[in-house]
CSV table of C-alpha atoms and ligand atoms in Angstrom, one decimal:
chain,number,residue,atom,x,y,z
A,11,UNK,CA,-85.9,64.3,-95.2
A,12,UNK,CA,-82.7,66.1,-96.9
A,13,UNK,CA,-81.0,63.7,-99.9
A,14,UNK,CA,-77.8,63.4,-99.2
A,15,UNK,CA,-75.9,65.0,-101.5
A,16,UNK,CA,-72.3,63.2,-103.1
A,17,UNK,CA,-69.8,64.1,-104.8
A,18,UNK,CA,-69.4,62.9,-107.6
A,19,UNK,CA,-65.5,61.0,-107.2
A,20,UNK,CA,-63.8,61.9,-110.8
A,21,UNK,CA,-63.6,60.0,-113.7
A,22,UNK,CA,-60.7,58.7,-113.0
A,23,UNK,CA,-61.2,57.2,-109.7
A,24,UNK,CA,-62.6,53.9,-110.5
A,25,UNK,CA,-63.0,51.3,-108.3
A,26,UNK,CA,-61.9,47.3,-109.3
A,27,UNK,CA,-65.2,46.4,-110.3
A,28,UNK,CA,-67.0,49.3,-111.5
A,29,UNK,CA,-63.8,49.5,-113.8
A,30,UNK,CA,-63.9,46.1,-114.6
A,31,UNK,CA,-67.7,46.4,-115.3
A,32,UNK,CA,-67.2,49.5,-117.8
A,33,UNK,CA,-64.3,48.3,-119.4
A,34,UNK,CA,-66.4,45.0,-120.2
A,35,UNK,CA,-69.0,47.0,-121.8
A,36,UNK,CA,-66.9,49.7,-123.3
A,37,UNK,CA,-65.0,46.4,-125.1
A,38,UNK,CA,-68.2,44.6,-126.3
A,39,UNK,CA,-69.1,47.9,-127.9
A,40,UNK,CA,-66.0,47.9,-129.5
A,41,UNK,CA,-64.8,51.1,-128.0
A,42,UNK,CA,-61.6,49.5,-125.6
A,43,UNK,CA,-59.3,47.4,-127.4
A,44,UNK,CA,-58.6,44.5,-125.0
A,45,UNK,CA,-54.4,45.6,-124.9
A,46,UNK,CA,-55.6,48.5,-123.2
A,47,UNK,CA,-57.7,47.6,-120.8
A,48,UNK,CA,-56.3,48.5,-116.8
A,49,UNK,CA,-58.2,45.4,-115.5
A,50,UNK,CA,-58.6,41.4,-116.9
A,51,UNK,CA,-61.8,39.9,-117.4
A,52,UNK,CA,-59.9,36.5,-116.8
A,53,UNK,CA,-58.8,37.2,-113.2
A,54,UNK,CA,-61.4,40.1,-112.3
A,55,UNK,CA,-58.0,41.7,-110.9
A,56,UNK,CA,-56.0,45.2,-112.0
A,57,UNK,CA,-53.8,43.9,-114.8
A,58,UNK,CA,-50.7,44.7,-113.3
A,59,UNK,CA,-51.7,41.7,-110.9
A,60,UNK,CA,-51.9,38.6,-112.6
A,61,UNK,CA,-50.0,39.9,-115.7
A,62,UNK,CA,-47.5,37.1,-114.9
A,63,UNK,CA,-50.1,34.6,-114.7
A,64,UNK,CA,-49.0,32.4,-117.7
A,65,UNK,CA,-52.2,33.1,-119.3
A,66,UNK,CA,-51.4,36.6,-120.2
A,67,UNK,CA,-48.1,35.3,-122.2
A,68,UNK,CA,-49.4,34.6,-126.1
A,69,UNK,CA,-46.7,32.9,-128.6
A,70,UNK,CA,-49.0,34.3,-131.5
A,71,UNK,CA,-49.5,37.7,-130.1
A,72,UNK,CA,-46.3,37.8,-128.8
A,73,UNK,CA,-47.7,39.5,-125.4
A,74,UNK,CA,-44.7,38.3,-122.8
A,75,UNK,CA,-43.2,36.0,-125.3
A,76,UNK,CA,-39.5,36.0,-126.8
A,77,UNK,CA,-39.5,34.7,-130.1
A,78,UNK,CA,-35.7,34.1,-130.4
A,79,UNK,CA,-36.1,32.1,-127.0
A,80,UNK,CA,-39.3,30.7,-127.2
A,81,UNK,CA,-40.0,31.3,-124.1
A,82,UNK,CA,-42.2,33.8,-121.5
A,83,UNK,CA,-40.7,36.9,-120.5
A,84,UNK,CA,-40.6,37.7,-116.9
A,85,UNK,CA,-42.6,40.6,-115.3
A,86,UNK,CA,-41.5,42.8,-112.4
A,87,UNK,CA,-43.6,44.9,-110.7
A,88,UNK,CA,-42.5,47.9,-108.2
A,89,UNK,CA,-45.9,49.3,-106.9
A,90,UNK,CA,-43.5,52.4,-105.0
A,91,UNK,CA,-41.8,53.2,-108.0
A,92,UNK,CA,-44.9,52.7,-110.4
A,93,UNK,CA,-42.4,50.8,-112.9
A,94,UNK,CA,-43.4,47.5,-114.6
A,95,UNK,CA,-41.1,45.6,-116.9
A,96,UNK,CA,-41.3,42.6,-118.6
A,97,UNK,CA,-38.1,40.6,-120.0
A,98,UNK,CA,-37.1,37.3,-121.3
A,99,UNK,CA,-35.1,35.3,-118.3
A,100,UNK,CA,-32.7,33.6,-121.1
A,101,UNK,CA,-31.7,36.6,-123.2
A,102,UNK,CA,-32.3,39.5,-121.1
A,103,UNK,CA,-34.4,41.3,-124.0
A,104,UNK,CA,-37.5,40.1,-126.0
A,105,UNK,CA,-39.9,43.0,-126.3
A,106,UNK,CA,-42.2,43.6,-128.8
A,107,UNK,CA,-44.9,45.8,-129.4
A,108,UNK,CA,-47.8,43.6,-127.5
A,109,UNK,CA,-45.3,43.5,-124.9
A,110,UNK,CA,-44.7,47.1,-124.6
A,111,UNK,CA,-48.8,47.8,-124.9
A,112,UNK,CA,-49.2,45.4,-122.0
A,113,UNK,CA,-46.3,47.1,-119.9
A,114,UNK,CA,-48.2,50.5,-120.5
A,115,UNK,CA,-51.6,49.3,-119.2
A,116,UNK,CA,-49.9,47.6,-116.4
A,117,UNK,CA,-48.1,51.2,-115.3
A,118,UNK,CA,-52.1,53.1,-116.0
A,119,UNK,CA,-53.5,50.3,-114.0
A,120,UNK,CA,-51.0,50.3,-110.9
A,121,UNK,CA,-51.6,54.3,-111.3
A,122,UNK,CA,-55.6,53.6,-111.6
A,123,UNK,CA,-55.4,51.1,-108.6
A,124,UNK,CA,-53.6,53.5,-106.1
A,125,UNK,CA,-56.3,56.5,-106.7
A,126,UNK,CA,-58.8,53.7,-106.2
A,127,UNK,CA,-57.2,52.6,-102.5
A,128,UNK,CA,-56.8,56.2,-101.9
A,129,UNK,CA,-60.3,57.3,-102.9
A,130,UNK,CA,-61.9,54.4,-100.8
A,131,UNK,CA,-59.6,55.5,-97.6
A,132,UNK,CA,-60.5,59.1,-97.5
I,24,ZN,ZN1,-55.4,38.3,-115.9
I,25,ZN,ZN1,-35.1,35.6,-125.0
């Protein structure tokens, strides 16, 4: 009997929970800062999907939070334009730099999810 040979999909192609898996590990080890991780431990989803779950907004952190308003910033998601943003409903603005780390790992995870579906479909 002949093994069957695969090939190996690259590095990048990650399925949801192998990802989720490796990033768990790579963040124990302290290897993955958790504000860069592509999925949430939380919601064992890509983080671009439950980002506007209010558990991802932190007053202390200031991850989706406006200070000025005291309140959480809304999240918009285009999947066909690969765009993500994140503002504050009141005053139009409240970024900060949690917030613009979280927008960036939302865009590599919406990136990281579509070579997933596209890897799995081939
Ligand atoms: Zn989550
Ligand atoms: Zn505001």
């Amino acid at each position: 009997m002949t093994a069957t040979t695969r090939t190996a999909a690259p590095d990048r192609v990650r399925s949801l929970p192998v990802l989720l898996a490796t990033e768990d590990d790579a963040e124990d080890m302290g290897l993955l800062a958790p504000d860069d991780r592509l999925t949430c431990h939380v919601h064992g989803r890509w983080i671009h999907q439950c980002a506007a779950s209010p558990l991802h907004v932190s007053p202390v952190t200031r991850h989706r939070w406006c200070r000025d308003c005291r309140a959480p910033l809304a999240v918009a998601v285009d999947e066909l334009a690969v765009a993500v943003s994140m503002s504050c409903p009141r005053c139009g603005h409240g970024g900060s730099a949690a917030t613009a780390r979280l927008t960036t790992a939302c865009r590599a995870s919406l990136v990281a999810e579509r070579a997933a579906r596209y890897a799995s479909a081939v």
